[in-house]
Short mmCIF file of C-alpha atoms and ligand atoms in Angstrom, two decimals:
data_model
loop_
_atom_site.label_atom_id
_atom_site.label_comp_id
_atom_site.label_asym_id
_atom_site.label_seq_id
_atom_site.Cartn_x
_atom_site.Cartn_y
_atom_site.Cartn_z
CA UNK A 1424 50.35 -31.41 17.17
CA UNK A 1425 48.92 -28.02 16.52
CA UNK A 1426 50.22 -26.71 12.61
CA UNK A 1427 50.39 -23.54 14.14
CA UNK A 1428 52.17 -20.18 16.05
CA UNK A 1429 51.37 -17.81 18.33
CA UNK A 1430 54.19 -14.57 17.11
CA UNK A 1431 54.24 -11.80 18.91
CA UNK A 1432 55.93 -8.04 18.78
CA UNK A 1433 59.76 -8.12 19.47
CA UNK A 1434 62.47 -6.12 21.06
CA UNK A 1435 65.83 -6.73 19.12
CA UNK A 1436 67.20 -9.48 18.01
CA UNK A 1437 70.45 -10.24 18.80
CA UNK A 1438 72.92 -13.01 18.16
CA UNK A 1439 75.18 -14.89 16.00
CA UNK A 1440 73.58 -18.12 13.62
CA UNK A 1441 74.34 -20.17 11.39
CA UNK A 1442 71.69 -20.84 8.34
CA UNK A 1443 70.82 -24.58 7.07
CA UNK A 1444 72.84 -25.19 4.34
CA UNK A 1445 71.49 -24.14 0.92
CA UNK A 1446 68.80 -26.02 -1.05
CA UNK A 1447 69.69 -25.40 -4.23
CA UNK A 1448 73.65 -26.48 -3.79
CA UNK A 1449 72.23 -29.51 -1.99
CA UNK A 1450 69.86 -30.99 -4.64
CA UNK A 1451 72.72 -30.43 -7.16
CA UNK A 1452 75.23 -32.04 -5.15
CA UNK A 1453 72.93 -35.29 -4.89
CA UNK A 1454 72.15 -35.05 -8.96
CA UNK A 1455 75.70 -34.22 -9.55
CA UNK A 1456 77.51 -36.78 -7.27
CA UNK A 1457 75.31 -39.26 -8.34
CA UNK A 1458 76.12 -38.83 -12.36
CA UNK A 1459 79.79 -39.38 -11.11
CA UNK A 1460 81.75 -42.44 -11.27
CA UNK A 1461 83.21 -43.17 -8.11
CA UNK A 1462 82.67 -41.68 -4.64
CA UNK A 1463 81.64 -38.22 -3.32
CA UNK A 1464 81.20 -37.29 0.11
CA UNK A 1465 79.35 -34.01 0.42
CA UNK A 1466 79.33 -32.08 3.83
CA UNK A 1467 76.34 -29.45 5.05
CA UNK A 1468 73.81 -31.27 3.40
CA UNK A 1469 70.89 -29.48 3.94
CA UNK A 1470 68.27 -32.08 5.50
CA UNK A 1471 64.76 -31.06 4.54
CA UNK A 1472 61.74 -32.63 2.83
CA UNK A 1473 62.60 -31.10 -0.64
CA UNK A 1474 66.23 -32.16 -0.64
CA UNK A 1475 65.24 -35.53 0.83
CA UNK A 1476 62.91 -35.95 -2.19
CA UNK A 1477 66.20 -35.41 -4.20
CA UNK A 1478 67.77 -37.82 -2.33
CA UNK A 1479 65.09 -40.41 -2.04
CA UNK A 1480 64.95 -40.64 -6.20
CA UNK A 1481 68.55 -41.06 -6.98
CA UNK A 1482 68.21 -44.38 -4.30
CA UNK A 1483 64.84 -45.55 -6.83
CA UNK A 1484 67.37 -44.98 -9.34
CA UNK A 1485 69.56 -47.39 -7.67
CA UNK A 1486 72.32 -44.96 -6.26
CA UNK A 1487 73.72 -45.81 -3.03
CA UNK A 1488 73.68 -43.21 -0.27
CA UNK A 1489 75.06 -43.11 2.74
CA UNK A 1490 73.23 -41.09 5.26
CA UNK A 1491 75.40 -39.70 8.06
CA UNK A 1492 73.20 -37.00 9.00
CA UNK A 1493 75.13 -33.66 7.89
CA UNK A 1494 77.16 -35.90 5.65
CA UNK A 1495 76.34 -37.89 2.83
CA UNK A 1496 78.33 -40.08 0.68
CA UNK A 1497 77.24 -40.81 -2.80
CA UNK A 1498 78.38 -43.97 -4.88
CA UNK A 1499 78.08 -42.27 -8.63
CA UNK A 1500 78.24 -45.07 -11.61
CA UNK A 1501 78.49 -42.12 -14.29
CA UNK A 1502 76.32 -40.85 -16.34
CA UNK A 1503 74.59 -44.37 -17.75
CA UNK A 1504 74.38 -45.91 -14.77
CA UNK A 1505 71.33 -45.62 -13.32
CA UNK A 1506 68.75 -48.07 -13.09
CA UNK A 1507 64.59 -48.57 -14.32
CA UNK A 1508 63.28 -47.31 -10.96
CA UNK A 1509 60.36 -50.36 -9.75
CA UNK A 1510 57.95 -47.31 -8.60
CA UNK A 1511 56.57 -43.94 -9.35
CA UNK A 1512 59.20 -41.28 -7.80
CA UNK A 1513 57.39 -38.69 -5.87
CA UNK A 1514 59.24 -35.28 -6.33
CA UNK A 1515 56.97 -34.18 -3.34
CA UNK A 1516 56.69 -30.17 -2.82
CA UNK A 1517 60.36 -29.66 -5.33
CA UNK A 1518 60.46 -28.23 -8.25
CA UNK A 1519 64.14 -28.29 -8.45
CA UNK A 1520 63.55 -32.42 -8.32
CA UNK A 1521 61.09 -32.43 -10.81
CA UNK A 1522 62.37 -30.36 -13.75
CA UNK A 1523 66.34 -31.77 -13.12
CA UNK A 1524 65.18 -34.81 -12.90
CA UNK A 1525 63.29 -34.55 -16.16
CA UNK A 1526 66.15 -33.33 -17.99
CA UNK A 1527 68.28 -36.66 -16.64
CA UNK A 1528 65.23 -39.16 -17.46
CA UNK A 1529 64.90 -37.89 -20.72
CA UNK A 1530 67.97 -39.38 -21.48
CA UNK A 1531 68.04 -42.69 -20.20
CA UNK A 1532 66.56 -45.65 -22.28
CA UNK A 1533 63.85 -46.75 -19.69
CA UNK A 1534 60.79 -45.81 -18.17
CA UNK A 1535 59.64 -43.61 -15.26
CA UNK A 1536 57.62 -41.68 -13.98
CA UNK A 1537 57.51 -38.68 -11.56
CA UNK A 1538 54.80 -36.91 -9.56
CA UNK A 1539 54.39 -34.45 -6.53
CA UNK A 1540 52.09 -33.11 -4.40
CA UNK A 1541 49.29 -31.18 -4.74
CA UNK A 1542 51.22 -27.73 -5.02
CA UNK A 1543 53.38 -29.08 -7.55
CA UNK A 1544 50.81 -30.79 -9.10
CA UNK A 1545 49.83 -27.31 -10.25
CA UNK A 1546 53.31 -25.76 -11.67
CA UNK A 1547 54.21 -25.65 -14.84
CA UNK A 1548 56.22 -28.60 -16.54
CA UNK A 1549 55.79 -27.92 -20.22
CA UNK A 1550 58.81 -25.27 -19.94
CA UNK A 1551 61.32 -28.16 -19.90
CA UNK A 1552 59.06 -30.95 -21.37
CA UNK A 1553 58.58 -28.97 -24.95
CA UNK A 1554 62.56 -28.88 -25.27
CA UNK A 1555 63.24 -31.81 -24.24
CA UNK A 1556 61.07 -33.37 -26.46
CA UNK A 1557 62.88 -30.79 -29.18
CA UNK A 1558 66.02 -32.96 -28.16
CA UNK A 1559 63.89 -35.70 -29.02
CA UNK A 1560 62.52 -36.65 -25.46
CA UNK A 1561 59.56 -39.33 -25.32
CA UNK A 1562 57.33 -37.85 -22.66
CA UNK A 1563 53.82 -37.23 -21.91
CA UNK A 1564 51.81 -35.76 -19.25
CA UNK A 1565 48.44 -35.00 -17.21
CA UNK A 1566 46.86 -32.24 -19.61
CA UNK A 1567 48.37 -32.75 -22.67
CA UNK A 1568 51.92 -32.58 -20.64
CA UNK A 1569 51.64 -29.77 -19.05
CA UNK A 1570 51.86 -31.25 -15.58
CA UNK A 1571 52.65 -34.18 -13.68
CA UNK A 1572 52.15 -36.91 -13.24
CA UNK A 1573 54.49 -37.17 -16.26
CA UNK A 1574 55.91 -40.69 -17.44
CA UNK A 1575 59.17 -40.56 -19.52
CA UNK A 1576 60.73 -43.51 -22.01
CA UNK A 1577 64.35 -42.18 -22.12
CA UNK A 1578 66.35 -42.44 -25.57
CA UNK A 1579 69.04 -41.25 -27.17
CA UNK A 1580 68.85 -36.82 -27.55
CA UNK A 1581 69.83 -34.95 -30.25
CA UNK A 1582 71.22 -31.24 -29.16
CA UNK A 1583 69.14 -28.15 -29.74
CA UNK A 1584 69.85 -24.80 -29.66
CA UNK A 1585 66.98 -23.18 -27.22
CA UNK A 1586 66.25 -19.63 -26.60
CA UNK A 1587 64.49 -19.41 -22.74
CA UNK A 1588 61.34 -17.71 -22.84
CA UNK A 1589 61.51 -17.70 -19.49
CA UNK A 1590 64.80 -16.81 -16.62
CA UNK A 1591 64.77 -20.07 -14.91
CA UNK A 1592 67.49 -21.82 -13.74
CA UNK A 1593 65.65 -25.23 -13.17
CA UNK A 1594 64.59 -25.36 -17.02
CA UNK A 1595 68.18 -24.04 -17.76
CA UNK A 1596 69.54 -26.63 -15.73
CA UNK A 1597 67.19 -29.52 -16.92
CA UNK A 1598 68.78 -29.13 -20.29
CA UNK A 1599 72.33 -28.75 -19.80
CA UNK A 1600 71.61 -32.59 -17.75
CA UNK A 1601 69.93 -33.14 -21.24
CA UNK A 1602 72.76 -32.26 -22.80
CA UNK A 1603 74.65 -34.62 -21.68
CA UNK A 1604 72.80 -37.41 -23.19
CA UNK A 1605 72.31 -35.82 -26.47
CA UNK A 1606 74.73 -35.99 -29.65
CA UNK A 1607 76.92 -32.51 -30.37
CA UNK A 1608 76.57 -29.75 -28.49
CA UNK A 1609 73.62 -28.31 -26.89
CA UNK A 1610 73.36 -24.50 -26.75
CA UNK A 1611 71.41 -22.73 -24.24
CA UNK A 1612 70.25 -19.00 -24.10
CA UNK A 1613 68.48 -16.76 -21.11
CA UNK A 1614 66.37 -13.91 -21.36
CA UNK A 1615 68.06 -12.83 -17.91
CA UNK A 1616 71.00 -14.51 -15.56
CA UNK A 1617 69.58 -17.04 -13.57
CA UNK A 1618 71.20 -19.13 -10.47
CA UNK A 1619 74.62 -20.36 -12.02
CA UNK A 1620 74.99 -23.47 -9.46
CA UNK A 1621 74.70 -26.00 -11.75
CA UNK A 1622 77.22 -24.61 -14.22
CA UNK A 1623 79.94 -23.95 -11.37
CA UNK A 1624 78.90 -27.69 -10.52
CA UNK A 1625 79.29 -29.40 -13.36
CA UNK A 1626 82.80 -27.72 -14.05
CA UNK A 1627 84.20 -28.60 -10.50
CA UNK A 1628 82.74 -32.06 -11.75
CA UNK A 1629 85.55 -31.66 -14.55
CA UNK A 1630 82.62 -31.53 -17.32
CA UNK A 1631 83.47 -28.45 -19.90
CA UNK A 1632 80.90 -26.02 -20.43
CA UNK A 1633 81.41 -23.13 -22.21
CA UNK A 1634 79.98 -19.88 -20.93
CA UNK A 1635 79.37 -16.74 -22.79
CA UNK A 1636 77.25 -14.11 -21.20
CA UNK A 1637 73.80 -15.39 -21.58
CA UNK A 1638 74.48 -18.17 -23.35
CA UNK A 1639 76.09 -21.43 -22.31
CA UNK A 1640 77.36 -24.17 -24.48
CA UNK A 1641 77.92 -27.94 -23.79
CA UNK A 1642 78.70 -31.02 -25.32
CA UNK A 1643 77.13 -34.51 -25.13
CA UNK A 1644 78.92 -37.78 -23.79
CA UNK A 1645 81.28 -35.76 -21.16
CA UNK A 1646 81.81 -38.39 -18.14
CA UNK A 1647 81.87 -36.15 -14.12
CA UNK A 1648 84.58 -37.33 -11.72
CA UNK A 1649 83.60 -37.71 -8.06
CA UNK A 1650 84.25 -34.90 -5.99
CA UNK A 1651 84.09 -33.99 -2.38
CA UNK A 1652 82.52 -30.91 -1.48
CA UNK A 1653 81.02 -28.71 1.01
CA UNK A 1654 77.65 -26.82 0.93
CA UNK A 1655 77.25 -23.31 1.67
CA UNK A 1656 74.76 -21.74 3.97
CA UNK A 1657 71.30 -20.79 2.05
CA UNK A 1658 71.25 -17.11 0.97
CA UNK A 1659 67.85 -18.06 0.94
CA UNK A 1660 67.04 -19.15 4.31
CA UNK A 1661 69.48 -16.39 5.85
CA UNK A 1662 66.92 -13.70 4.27
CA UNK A 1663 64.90 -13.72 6.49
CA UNK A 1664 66.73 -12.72 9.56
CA UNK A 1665 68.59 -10.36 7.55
CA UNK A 1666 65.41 -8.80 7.35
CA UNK A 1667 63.69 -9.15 10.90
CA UNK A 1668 67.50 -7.53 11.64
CA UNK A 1669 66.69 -4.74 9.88
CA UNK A 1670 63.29 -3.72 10.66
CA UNK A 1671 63.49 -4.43 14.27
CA UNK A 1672 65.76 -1.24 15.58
CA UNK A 1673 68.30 -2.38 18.06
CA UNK A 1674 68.66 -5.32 16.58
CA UNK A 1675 72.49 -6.47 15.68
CA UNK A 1676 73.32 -9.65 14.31
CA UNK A 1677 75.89 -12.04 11.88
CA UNK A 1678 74.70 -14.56 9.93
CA UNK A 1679 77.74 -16.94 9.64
CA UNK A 1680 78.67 -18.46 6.56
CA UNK A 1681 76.23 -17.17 4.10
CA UNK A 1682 76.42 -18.09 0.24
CA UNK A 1683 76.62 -14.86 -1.75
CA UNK A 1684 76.84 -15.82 -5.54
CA UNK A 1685 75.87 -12.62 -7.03
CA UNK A 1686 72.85 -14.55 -9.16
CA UNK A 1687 71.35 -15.11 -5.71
CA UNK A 1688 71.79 -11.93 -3.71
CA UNK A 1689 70.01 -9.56 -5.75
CA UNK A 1690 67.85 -8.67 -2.24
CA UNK A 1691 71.12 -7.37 -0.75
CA UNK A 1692 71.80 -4.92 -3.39
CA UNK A 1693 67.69 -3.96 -3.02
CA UNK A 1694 68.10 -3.62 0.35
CA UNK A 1695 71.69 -1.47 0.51
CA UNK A 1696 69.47 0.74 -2.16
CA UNK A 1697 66.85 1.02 0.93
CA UNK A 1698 69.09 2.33 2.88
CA UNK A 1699 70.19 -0.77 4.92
CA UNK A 1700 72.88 -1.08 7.24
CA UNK A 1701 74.69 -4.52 6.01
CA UNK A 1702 78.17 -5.70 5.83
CA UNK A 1703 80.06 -8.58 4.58
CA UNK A 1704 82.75 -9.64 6.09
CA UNK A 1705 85.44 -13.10 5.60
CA UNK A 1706 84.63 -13.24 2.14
CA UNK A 1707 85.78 -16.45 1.14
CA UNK A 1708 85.20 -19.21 -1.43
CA UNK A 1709 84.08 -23.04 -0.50
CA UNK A 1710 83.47 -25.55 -3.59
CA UNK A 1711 83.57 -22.93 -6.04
CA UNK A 1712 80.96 -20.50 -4.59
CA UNK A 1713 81.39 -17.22 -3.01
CA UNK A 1714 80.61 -17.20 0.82
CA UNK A 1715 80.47 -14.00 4.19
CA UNK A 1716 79.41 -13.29 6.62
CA UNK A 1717 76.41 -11.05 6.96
CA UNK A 1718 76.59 -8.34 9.81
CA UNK A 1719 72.93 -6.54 9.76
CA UNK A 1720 71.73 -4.06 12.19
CA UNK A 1721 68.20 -2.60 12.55
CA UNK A 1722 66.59 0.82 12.87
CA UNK A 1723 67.55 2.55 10.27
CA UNK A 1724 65.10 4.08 8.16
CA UNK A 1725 64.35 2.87 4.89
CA UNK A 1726 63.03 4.25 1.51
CA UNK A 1727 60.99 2.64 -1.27
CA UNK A 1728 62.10 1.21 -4.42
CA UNK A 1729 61.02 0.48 -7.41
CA UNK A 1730 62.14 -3.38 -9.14
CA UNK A 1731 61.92 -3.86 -12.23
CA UNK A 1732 62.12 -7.61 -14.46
CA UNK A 1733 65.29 -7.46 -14.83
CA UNK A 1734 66.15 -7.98 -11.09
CA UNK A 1735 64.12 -10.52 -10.71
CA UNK A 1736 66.12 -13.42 -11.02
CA UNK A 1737 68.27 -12.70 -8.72
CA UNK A 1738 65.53 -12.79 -5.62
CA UNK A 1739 63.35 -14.78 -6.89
CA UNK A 1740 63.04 -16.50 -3.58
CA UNK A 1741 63.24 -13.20 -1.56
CA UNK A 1742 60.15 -11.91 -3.00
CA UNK A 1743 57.70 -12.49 -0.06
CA UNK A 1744 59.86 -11.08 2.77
CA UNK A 1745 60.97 -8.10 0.40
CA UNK A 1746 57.33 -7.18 0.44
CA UNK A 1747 57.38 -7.60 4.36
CA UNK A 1748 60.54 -5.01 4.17
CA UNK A 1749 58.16 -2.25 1.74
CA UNK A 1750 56.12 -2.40 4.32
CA UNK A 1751 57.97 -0.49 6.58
CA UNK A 1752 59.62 1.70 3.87
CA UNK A 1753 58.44 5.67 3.30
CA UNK A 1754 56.92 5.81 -0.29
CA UNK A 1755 55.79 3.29 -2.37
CA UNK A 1756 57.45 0.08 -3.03
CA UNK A 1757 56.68 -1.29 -6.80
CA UNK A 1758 57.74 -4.91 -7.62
CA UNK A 1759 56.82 -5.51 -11.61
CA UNK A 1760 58.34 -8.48 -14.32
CA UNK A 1761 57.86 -11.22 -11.35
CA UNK A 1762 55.03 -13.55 -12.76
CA UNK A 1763 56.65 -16.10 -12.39
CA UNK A 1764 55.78 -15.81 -8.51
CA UNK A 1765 52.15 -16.43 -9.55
CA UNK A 1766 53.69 -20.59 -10.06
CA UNK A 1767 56.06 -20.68 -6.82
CA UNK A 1768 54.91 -22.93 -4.48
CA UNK A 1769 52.18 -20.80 -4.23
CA UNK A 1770 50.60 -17.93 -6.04
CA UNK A 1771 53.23 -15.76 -3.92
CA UNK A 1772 51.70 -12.37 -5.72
CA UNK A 1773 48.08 -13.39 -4.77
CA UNK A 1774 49.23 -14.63 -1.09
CA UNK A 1775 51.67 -11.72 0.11
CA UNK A 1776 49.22 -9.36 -1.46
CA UNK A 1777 45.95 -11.12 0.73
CA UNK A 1778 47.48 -11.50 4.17
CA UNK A 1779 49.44 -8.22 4.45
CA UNK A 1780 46.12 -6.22 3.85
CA UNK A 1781 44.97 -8.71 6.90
CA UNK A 1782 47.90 -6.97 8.61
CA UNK A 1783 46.80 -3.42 7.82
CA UNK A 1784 49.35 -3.20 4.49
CA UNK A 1785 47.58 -1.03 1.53
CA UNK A 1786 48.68 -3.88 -0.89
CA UNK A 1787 47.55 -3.62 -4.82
CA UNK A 1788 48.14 -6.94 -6.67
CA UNK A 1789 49.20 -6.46 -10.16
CA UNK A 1790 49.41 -9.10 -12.64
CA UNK A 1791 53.20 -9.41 -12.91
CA UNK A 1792 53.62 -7.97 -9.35
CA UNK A 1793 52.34 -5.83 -6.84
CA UNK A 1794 52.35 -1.83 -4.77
CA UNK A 1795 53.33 -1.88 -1.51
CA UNK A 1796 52.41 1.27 0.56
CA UNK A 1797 55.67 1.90 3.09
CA UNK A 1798 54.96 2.98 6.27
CA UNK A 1799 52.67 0.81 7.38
CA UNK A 1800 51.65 -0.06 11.41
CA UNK A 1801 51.15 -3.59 11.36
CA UNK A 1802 48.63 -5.61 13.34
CA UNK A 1803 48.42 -9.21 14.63
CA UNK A 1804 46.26 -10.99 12.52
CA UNK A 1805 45.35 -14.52 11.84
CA UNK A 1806 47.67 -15.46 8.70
CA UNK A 1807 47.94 -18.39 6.07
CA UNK A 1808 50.75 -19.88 4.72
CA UNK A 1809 49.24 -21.27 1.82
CA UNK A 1810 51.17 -24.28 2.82
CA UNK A 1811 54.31 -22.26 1.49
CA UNK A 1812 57.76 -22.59 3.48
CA UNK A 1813 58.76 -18.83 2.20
CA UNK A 1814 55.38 -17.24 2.91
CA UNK A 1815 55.06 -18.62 6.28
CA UNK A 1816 58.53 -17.26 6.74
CA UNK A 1817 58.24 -14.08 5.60
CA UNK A 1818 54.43 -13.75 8.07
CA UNK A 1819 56.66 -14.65 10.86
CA UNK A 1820 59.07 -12.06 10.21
CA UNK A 1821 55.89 -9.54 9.95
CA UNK A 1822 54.01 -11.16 13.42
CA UNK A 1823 57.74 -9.11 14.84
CA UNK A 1824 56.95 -5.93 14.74
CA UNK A 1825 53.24 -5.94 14.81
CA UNK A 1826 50.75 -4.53 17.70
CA UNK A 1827 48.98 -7.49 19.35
CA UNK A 1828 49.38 -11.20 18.27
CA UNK A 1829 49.56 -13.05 15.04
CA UNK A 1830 48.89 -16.45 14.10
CA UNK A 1831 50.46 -18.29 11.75
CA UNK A 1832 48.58 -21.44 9.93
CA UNK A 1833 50.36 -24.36 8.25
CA UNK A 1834 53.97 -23.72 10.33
CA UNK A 1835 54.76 -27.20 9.08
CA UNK A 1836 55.31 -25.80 5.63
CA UNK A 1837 59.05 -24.18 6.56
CA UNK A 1838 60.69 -28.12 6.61
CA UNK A 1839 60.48 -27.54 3.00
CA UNK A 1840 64.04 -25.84 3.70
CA UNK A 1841 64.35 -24.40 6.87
CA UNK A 1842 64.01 -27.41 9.82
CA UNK A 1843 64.57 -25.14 12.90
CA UNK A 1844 63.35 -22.29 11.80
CA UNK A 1845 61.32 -21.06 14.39
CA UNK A 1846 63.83 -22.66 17.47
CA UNK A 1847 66.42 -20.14 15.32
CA UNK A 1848 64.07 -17.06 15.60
CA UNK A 1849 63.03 -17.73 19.43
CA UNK A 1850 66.87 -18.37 20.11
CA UNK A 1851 67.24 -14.96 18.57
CA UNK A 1852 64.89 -12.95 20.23
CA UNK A 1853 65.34 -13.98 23.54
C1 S3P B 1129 65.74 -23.05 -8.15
C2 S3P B 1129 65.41 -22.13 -9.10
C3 S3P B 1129 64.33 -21.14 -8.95
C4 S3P B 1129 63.95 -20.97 -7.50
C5 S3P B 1129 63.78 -22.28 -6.79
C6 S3P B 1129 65.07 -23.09 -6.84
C7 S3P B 1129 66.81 -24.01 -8.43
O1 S3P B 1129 63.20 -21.60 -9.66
O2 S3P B 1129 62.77 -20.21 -7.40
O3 S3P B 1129 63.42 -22.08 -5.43
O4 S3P B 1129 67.28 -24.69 -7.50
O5 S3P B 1129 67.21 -24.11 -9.60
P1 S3P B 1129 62.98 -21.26 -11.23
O6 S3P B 1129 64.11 -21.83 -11.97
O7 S3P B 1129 61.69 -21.95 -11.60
O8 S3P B 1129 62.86 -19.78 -11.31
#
């Protein structure tokens, strides 16, 4: 089978959807659930190859899991009971896998080891490998532990207090897993508010974890209790409709059941800034997270801005398709403080930067971000994805309002968290 689409210009889109359930929420459920003594069954699972890696590693670990498609249900035997895995554990394209699962290794007294594939190969581990080892961690790595493979001998942790050098909720979460295995109280600061998932998690688990701002406090030896819970839809994933909705005029469409925790929505705030036309609506709350849904309609103008580090966190994810939306902004569209999408699961900087100018975008890379001229007339153009779910996303999203055809390379790439992606964009612009 061909790895590749044909995208052409659209009219509207049009319709009501419903987006995969969220990734992050997912792989947190599995960890979570699986920590737990006693049974969880957790609903909207989102099935895709990075939450399957998730999956796949707490079964090595000798967690059973029940697959019912949508539905999974987790035996948990607490937080010492899993077992030596027999094999390697392949963390494939996840990062979220990797760096959690350090965190949870770290602390159990046997060996293992974790790998990925070539993309994550290449991201940094040493962030949560130099405090774990603070906490006492026996772990070592493929140059001198910055990446993996990495092979861990888990012992007994001591807590730490650790000040993030970087806003990253997968080292932030890594260690308050660690922190569970460690004696006293671990104590965790952030430069800037990260995703809060796994803290809303582990207190529905009935762990206590003490929040204060930007810092977070919790103590060693705490036991989870099962829990049943349902997933959200993927803020995420829904981005990039919300989007296509709004630069595609006569467009008019809900996005149903949309997670809308405020350390993940930072693009709707960028985007109501623009000039967007978006509303919420049934505002609601399921397992502890805040959930709408997302009314967006298209053709009204919209104006640069200018982002700045400190917003960062909060669309981390949204980064590629917020460059597709400066595209068709008037002015220029400055995105600085996001290095850290130079180690996504690609260099996202180097990648949006490269195959918009393909598309006719005046695009200046900077090192910590990049200049987007607004106003742009997009052409078709023959695009890679870089093998990156979100970048092959955010190109398709671009191929809609461009003169002539694009191609998009390496369409494979979006199962990474978005299975149906492209059936959901035909279905929409039909
Ligand atoms: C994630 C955190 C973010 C995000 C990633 C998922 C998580 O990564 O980019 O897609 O589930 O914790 P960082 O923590 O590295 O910023």
């Amino acid at each position: 089978m061909s790895d590749r689409i044909e995208l052409k210009k659209a009219k509207r889109l049009k319709g009501e959807i419903i987006p995969p359930p969220d990734k992050s929420i997912s792989h947190r459920a599995v960890i979570l659930a699986s920590l737990a003594k006693g049974k969880s069954v957790v609903r909207n699972f989102l099935r895709a190859e990075d939450t399957m890696s998730t999956l796949n590693a707490f079964r090595k670990l000798g967690i059973k899991i029940e697959d019912k498609g949508k539905k999974i249900i987790i035996e948990g035997k607490g937080i010492h009971g899993l077992k030596e895995p027999a094999d390697i554990i392949d963390c494939g394209n996840s990062g979220t896998t990797a760096r959690l699962l350090s965190g949870i290794l770290a602390g159990n007294p046997f060996f293992s080891v974790l790998t990925g594939d070539d993309s994550l190969r290449q991201r940094p581990m040493a962030r949560v490998i130099n405090p774990l080892k603070e906490m006492g961690a026996e772990i070592s790595g493929r140059d001198k532990g910055k990446y993996l493979p990495i092979a861990i001998r888990g012992k007994r942790l001591n807590a730490i207090n650790y000040n993030m050098p970087v806003a990253s909720a997968q080292v932030k979460s890594a260690l308050l897993l660690a922190g569970l295995y460690a004696d006293g109280e671990t104590k965790i600061s952030e430069p800037i508010k990260s995703r809060d998932h796994t803290e809303r998690m582990l207190s529905s688990y009935g762990v206590r974890i003490d929040i204060e701002g930007l810092k977070i406090k919790i103590k060693g030896g705490q036991e989870l209790k099962a829990k049943d819970m349902d997933v959200p839809g993927d803020f995420s994933s829904a981005a990039f409709f919300i989007v296509a909705a709004l630069l595609i005029p006569d467009s008019d469409i809900t996005i149903k059941g949309v997670g809308i925790n405020p350390t993940r929505t930072g693009l709707l705030d960028v985007l109501k800034t623009m000039g967007a036309d978006i509303e919420l609506t049934n505002i609601r709350n399921i397992s502890g997270e805040p959930v709408a849904d997302i009314h967006c309609k298209g053709g009204r103008g919209l104006t640069a801005v200018n982002i700045t580090k400190e917003h960062i966190p909060a669309l981390i994810d949204e980064f590629p398709i917020l460059c597709i939306a400066a595209t068709q902004a008037d002015g220029m569209t400055t995105i600085r403080g996001a290095e850290e999408l130079r180690v996504k699961e690609s260099d996202r900087i180097k990648a949006m930067a490269t195959d918009m100018r393909k598309m006719g975008v005046e695009a200046e890379e900077l090192s910590d971000g990049i200049r987007i001229n607004g106003n742009a007339n997009l052409k078709g153009a023959s695009i890679n994805s870089y093998g990156d779910h979100r970048i092959t996303m955010a190109f398709s999203v671009a191929a809609l309002i461009a003169k002539g055809r694009t191609t998009i390379n390496g369409i494979s790439s979006v199962n990474i968290s978005f299975p149906g992606f492209f059936e959901m964009l035909k279905r929409l612009t039909r």
